[in-house]
Short mmCIF file of C-alpha atoms in Angstrom, two decimals:
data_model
loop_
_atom_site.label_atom_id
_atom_site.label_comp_id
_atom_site.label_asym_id
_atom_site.label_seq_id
_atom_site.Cartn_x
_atom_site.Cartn_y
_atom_site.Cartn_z
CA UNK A 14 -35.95 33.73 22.38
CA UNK A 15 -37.60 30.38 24.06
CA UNK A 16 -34.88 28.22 25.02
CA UNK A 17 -34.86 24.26 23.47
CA UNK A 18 -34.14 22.01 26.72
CA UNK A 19 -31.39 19.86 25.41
CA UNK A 20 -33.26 16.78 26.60
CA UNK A 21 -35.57 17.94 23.72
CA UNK A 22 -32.93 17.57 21.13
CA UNK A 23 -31.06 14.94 22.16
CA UNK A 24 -34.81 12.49 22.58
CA UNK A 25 -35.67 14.50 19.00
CA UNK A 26 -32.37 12.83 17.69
CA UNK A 27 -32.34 9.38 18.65
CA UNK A 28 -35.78 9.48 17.42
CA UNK A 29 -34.67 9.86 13.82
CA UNK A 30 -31.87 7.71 14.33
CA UNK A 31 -33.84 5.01 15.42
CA UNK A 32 -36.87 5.65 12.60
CA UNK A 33 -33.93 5.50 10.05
CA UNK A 34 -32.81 2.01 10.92
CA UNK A 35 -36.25 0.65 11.03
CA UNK A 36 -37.83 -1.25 7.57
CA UNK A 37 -41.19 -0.36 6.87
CA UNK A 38 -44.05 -0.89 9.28
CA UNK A 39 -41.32 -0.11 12.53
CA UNK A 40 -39.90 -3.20 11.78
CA UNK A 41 -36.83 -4.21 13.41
CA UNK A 42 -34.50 -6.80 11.18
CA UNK A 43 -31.04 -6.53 12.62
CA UNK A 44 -28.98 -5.12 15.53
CA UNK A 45 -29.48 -1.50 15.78
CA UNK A 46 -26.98 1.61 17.12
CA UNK A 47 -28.60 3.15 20.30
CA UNK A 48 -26.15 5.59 21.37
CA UNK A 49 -25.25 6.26 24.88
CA UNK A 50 -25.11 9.84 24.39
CA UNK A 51 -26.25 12.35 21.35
CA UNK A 52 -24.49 16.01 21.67
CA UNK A 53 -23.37 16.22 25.11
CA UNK A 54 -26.50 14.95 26.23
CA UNK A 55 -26.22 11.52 28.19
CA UNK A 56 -28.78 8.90 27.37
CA UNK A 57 -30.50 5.75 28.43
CA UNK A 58 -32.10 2.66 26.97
CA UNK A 59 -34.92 0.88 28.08
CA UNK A 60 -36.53 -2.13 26.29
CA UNK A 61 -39.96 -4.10 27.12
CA UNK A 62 -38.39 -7.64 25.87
CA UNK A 63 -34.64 -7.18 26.49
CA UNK A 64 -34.17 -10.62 25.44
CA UNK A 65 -35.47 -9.25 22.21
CA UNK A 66 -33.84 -6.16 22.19
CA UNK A 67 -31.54 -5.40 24.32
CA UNK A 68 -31.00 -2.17 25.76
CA UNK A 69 -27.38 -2.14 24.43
CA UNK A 70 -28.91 -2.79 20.05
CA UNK A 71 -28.29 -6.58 20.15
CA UNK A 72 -31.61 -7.91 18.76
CA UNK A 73 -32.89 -11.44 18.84
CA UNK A 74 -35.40 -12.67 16.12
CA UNK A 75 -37.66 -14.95 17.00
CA UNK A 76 -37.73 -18.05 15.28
CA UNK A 77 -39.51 -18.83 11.12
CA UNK A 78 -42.89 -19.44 11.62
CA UNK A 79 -43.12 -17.81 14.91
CA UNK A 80 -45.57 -14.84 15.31
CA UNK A 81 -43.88 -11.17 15.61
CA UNK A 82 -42.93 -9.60 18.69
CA UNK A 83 -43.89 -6.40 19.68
CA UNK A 84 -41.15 -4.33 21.91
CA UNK A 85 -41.51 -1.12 23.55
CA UNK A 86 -38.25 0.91 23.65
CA UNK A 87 -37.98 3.90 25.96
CA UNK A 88 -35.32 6.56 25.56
CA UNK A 89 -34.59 8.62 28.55
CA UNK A 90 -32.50 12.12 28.31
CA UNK A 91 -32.00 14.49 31.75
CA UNK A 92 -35.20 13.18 33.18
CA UNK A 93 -37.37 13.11 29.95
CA UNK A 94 -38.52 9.92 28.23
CA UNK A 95 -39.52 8.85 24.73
CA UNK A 96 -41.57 5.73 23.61
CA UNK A 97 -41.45 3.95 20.98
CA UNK A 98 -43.42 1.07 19.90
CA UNK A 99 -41.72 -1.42 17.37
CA UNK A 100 -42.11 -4.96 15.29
CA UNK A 101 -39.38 -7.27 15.31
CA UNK A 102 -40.48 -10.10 12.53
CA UNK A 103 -39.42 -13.90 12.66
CA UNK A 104 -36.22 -14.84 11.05
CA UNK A 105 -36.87 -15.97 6.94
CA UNK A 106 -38.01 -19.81 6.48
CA UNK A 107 -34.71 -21.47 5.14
CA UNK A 108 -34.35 -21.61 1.32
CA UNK A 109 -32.31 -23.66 -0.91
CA UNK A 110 -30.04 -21.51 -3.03
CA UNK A 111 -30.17 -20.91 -6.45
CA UNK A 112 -29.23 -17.96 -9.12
CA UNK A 113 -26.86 -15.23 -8.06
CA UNK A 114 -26.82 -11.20 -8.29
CA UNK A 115 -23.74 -9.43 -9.71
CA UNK A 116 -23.72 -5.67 -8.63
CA UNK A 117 -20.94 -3.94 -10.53
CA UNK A 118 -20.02 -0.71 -12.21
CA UNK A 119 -19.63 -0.84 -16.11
CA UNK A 120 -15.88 0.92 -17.39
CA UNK A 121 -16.40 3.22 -20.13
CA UNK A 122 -15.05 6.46 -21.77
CA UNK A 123 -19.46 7.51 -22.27
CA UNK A 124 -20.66 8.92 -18.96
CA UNK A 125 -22.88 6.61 -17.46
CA UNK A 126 -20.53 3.50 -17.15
CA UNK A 127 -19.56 4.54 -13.32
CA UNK A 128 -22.54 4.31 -11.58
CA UNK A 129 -23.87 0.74 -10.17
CA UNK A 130 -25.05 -1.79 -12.62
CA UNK A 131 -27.26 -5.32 -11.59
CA UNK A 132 -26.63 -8.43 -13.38
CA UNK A 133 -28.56 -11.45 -13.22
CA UNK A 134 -26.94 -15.14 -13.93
CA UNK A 135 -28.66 -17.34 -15.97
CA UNK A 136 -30.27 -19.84 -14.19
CA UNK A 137 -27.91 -21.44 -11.34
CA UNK A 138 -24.87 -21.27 -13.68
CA UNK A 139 -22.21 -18.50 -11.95
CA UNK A 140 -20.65 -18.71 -15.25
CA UNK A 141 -23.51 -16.78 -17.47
CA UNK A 142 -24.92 -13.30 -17.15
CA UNK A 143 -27.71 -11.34 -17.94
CA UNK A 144 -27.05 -7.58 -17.55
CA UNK A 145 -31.06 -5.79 -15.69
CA UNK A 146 -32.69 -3.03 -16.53
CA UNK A 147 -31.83 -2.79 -20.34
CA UNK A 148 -28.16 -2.11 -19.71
CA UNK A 149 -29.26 0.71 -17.57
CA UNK A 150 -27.59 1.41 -14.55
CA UNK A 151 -29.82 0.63 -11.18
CA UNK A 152 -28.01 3.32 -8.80
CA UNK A 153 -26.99 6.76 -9.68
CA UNK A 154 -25.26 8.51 -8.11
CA UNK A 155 -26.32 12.20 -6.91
CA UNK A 156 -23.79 13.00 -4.41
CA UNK A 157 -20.12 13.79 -3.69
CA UNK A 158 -18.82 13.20 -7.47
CA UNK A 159 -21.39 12.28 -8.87
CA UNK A 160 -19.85 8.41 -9.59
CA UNK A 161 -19.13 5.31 -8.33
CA UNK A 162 -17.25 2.17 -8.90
CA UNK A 163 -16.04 -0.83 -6.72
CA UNK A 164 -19.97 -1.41 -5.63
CA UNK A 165 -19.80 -4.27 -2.85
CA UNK A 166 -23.44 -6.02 -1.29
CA UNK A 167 -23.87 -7.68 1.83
CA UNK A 168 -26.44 -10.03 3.09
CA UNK A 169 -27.20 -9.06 6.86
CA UNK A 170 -26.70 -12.20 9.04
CA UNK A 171 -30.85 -12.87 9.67
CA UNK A 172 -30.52 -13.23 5.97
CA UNK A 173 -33.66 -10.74 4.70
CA UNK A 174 -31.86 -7.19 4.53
CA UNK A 175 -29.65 -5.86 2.25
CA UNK A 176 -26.86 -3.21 2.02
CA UNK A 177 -24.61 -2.23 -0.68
CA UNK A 178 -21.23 -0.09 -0.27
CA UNK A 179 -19.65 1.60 -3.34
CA UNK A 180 -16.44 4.69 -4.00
CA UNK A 181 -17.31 7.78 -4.57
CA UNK A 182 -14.99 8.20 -7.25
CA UNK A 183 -14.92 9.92 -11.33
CA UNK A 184 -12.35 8.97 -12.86
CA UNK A 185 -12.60 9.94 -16.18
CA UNK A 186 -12.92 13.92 -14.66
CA UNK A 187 -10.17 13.20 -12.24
CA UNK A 188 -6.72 12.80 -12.55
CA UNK A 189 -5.47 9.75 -11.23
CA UNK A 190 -2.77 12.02 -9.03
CA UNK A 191 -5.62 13.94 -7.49
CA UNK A 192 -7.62 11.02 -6.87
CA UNK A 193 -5.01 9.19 -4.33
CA UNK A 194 -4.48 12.92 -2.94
CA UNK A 195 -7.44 14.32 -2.75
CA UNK A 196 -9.89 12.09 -3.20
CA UNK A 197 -13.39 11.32 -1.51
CA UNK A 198 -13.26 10.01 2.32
CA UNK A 199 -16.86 9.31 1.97
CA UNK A 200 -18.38 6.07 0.92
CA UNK A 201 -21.82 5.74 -0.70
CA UNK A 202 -24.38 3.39 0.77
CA UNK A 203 -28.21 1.86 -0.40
CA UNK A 204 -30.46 -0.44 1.75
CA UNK A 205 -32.64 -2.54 0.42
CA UNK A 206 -35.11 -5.52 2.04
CA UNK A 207 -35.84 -6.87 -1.16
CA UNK A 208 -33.13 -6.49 -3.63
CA UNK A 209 -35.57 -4.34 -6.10
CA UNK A 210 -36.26 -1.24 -4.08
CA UNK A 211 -33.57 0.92 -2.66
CA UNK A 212 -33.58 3.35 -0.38
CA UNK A 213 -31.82 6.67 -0.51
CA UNK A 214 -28.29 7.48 -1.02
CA UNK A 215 -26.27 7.64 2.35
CA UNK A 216 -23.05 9.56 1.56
CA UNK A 217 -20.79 9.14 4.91
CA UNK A 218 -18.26 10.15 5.64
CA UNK A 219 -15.66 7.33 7.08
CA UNK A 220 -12.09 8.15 6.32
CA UNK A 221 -10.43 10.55 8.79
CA UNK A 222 -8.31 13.79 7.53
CA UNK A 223 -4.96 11.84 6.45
CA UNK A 224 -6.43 9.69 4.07
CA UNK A 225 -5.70 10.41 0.44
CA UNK A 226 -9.24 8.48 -1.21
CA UNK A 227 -11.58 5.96 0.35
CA UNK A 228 -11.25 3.06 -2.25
CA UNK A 229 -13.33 0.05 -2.75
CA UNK A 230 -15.28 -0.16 0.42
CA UNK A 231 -16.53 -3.87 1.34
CA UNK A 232 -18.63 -5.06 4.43
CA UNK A 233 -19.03 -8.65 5.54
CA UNK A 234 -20.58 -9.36 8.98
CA UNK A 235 -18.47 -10.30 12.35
CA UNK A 236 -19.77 -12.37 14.96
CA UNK A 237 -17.64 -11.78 17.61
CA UNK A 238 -18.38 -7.92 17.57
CA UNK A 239 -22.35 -8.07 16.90
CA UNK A 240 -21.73 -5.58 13.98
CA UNK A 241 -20.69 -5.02 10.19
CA UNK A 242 -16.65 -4.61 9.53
CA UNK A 243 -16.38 -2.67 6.56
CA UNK A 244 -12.29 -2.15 5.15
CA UNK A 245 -11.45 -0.05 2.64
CA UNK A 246 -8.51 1.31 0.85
CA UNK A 247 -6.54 4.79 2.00
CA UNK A 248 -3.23 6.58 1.58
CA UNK A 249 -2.55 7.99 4.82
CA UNK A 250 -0.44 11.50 4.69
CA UNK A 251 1.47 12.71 7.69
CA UNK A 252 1.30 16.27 6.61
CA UNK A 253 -0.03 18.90 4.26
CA UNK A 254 2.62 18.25 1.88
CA UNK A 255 1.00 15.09 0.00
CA UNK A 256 3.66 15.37 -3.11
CA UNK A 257 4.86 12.14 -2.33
CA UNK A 258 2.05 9.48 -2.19
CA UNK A 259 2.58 6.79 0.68
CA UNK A 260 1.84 3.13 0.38
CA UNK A 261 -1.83 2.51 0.42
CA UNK A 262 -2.79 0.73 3.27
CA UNK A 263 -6.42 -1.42 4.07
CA UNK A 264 -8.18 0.32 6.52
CA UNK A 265 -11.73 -0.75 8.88
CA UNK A 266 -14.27 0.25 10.80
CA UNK A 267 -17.09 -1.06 12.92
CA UNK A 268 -20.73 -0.16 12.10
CA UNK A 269 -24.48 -1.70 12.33
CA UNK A 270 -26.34 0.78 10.68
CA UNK A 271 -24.37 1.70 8.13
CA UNK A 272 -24.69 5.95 9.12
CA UNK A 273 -22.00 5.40 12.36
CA UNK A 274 -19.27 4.13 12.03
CA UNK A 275 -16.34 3.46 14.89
CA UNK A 276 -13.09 5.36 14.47
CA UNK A 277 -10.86 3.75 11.42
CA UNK A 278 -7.90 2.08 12.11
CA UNK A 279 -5.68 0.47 9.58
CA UNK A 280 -6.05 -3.48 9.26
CA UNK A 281 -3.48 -4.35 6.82
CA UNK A 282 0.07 -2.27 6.30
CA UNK A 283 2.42 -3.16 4.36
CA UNK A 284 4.91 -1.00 5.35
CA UNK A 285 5.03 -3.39 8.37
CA UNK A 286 5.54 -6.22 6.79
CA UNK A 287 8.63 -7.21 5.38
CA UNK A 288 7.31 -9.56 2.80
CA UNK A 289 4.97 -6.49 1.41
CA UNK A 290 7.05 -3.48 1.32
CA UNK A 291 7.31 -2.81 -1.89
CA UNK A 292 4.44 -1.66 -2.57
CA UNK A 293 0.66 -0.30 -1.26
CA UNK A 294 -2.49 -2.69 -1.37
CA UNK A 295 -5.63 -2.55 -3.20
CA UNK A 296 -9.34 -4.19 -3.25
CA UNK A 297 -9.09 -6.41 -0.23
CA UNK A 298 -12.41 -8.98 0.06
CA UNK A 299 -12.78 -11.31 2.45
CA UNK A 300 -14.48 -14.77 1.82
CA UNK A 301 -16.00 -16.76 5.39
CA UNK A 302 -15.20 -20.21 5.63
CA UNK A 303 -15.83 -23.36 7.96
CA UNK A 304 -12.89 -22.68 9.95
CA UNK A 305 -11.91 -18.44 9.93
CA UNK A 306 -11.83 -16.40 6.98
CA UNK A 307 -9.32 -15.80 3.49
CA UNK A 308 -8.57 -12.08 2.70
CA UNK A 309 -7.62 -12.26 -0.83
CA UNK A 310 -5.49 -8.53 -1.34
CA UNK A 311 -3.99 -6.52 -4.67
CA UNK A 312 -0.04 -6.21 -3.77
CA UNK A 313 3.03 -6.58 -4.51
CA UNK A 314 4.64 -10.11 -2.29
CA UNK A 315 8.91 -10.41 -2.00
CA UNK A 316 10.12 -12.74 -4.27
CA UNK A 317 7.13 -12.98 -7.03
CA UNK A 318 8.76 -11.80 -10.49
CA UNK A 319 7.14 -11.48 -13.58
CA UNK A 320 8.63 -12.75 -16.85
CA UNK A 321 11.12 -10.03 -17.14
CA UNK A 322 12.59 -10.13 -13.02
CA UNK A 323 10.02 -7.15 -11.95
CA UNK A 324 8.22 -7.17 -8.90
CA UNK A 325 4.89 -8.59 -9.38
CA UNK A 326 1.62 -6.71 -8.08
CA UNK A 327 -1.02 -9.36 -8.42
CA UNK A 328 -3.20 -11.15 -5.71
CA UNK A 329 -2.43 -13.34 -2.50
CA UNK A 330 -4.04 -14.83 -0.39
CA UNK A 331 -3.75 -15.10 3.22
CA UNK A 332 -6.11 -16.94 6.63
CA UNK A 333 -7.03 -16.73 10.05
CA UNK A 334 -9.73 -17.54 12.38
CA UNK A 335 -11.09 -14.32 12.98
CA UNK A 336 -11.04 -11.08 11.38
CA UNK A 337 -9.13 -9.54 14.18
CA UNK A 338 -6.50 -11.68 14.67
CA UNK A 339 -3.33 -9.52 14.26
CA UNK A 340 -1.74 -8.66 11.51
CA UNK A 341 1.31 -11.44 11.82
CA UNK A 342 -0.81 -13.83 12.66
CA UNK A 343 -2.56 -14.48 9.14
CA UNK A 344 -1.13 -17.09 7.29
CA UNK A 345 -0.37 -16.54 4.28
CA UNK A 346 -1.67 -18.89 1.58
CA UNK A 347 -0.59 -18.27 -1.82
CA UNK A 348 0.38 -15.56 -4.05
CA UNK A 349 0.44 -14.14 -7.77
CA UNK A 350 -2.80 -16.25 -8.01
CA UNK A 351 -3.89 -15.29 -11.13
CA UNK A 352 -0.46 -14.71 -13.08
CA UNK A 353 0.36 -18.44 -11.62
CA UNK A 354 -3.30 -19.20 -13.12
CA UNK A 355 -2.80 -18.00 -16.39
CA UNK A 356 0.86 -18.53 -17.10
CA UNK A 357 1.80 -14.75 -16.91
CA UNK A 358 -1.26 -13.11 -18.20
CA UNK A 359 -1.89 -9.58 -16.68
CA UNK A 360 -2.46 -7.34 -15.18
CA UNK A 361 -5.67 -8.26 -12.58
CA UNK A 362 -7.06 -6.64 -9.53
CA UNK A 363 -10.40 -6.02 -7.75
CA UNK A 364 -11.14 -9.50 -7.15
CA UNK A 365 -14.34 -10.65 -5.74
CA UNK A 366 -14.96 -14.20 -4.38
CA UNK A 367 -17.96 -16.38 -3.83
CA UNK A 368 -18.88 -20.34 -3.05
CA UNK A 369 -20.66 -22.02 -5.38
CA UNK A 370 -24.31 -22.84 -4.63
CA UNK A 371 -23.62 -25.94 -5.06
CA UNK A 372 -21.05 -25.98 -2.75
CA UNK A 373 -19.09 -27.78 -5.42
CA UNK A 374 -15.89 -25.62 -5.15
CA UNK A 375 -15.55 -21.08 -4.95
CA UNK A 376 -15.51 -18.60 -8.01
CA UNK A 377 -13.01 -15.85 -8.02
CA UNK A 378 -13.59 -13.36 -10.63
CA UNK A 379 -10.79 -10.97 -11.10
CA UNK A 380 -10.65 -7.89 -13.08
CA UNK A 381 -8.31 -7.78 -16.18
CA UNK A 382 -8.02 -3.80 -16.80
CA UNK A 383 -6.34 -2.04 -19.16
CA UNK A 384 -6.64 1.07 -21.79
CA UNK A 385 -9.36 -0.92 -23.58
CA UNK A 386 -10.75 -2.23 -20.82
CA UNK A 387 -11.29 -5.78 -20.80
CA UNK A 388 -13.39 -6.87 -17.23
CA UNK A 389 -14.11 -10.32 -14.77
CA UNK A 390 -11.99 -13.11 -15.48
CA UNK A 391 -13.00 -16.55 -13.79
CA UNK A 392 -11.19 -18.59 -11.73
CA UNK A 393 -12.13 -21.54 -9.99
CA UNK A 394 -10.91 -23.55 -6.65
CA UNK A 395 -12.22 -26.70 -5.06
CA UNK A 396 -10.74 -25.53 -1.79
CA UNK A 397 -10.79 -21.91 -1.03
CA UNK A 398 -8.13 -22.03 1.45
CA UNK A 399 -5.54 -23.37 -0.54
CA UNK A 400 -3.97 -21.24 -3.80
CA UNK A 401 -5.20 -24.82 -6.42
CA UNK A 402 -6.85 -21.45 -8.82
CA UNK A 403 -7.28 -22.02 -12.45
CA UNK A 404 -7.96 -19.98 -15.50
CA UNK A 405 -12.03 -20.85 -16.58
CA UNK A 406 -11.47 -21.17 -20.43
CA UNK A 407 -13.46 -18.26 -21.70
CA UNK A 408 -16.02 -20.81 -23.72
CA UNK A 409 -17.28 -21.76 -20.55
CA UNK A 410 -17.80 -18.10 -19.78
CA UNK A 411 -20.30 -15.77 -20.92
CA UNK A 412 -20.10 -12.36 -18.86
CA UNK A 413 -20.80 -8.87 -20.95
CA UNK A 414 -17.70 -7.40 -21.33
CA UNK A 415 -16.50 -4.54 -19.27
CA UNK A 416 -18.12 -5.51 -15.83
CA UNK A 417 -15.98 -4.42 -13.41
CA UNK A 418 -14.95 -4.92 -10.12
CA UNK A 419 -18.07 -5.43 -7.78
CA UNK A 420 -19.69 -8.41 -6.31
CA UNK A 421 -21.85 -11.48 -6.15
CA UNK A 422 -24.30 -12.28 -4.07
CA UNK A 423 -25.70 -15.98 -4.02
CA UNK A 424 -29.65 -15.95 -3.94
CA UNK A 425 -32.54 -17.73 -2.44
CA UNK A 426 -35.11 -19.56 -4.29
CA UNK A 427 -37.65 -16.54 -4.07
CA UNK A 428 -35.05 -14.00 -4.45
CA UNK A 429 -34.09 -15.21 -7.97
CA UNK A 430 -37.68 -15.63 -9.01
CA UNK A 431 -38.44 -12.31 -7.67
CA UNK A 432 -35.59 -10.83 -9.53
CA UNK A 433 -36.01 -12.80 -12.91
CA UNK A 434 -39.31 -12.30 -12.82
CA UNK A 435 -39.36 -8.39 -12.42
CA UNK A 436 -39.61 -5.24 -14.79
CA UNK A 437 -35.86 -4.97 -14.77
CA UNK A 438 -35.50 -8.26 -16.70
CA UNK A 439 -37.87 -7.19 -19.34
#
């Protein structure tokens, strides 16, 4: 039997790693993973514009309206070499903002309702909604269970790439003990460069052996690492025995690809913080501001009662200037945000929050659940880092009922009109 020099493997690798990160035409959009080693097998990193691309993934676009730069990337392994010739495109021309994207799952008892649903807002009003594609989900699922729900999507930082992060979770086959036991540790992931067509499922694994379920997966970008943080959350077990279900903690990772992703580590616990201890966390997303960044968080905070003296699990709000800063460090804002809001009207989680295009105050749509399901809720803040939320009166309101827990992304121009305009709003 002929012998395969590992050289030969480890060059035939990288190749398909870096093919897979590429848009069409070898296009290069964003900061790509070039390994240092594949199986064992060591490997190097050579790059005709290093200013471009760097031999270490960092990439460089040139400026709008420049022409594109061609870059010649040579992969060495054990004294063989591999070229490959690739297209990195100017960055987008700047475009006002207007319209916004809601991707979402849809709660029902019919199969169908957890897989990803797209809805459109009518006009430049974050308010009113348009559910694509007939009422038709965009994304199905065809791996792991077969489901999803939480859906998250993230604009890459150049601005012209998309990726969207979702569970991999059935609930109405699965029983709600099994799920937080022995649940899915993968996530399920779509790229897209133009918001209409999607590539193929990624179903990755992220979550190491101790975790219970990989829950509500989001992704925002981080400057200061030159990659995509992506949290999630887990119940950790210490053993085999997982009859008694820890607190859930919010877990994260490092990726820019979106296939590898840096060894998980937990980002919030509550278990080692006094003021949390009650009880596990849920649905953490993250909103960027001028100064840092506001993780708004499902839990349970000392001292917030409900109407009868029980502990209170709604969300708070807490901000720091970078997303590693540790733990003690973030300040926390405000809490029971939404039962303060309402004046005790529960129960809420999964919230999602977004700026106004405008840039006329932020949106926080939180997700009234329940055993007749109910979906987003509105709430509205001039100031994002203070806890000033109020209740939108549902007349100002016009979201189809049942969207659940997912996100918004705020569009350009072209995007809208290239969304509005499409076979999906037909």
């Amino acid at each position: 039997m002929k012998n395969t020099h590992p050289g030969t493997e480890a060059l035939r690798s990288a190749s398909l790693l870096l093919d897979r990160q590429l848009s069409p035409g070898r296009r290069v959009k964003g900061a790509l993973h070039l390994p240092g080693a594949i199986g064992g097998t060591t490997l190097t990193w050579e790059t005709s514009h290093p200013d471009v691309v760097g031999p270490d993934g960092r990439v460089r676009r040139p400026d709008a309206g420049s022409p594109p730069i061609e870059v010649t990337l040579t992969v060495g392994a054990t004294g063989m070499q591999d070229v490959h010739v690739v297209t990195v495109p100017p960055l987008p021309s700047p475009e006002p903002l207007f319209g916004y994207l809601l991707v979402h799952f849809v709660e029902s008892r019919e199969d169908g309702g957890e897989q990803i649903f797209f809805s459109l807002s009518d006009g430049d009003d974050p308010l009113r909604w348009r559910r694509m594609n007939q009422g038709r989900p965009l994304l199905v699922s065809k791996e792991g269970t077969g489901a999803l729900r939480d859906p998250h999507i993230v604009r890459s930082p150049e601005g012209d790439r998309f990726f969207i992060v979702a569970t991999d979770l059935h609930v109405h086959t699965t029983d709600w003990a099994d799920a937080v036991r022995s649940g899915s540790r993968h996530i399920e992931i779509w790229r897209s460069d133009d918001l209409l067509e999607w590539g193929e499922q990624r179903h990755v694994l992220v979550s190491g052996e101790a975790a219970g379920m990989t829950w509500a997966p989001e992704a925002i970008w981080d400057d200061t690492a030159d990659a995509y943080f992506v949290h999630w959350t887990s119940c950790l077990y210490e053993s085999a025995d997982r009859t008694h279900v820890p607190h859930s903690k919010i877990l994260g990772a490092y990726t820019r690809d979106f296939w590898h992703f840096s060894e998980p580590r937990v980002w919030i616990d509550p278990d080692l913080d006094p003021s949390l201890a009650g009880a596990g966390l849920l649905d953490a997303t993250i909103a960027r501001t001028a100064n840092g960044y506001v993780r708004f968080v499902k839990g349970e905070v000392a001292g917030d009662l409900d109407e009868l003296g029980q502990p209170l699990g709604d969300v708070f709000a807490e901000g720091a200037p970078t997303l590693g800063t540790p733990a003690k460090q973030w300040e926390r804002i405000g809490s029971a945000l939404t039962f303060r809001a309402t004046g005790g009207h529960r129960p809420y989680e999964g919230p999602l929050i977004f700026r106004r295009n405008s840039g006329d105050g932020w949106l926080m749509f939180a997700d009234h659940f329940g055993p007749d399901f109910h979906g987003y809720v509105p709430f509205a803040n001039a100031d994002v880092t203070t806890d000033a939320w109020r209740c939108v009166p549902a007349a100002e309101t016009d979201i189809p009922p049942n969207t659940k827990h997912g996100a918004v992304l705020p569009l350009r121009v072209s995007e809208y009109e290239r969304l509005a305009g499409s076979a999906l709003m037909r």
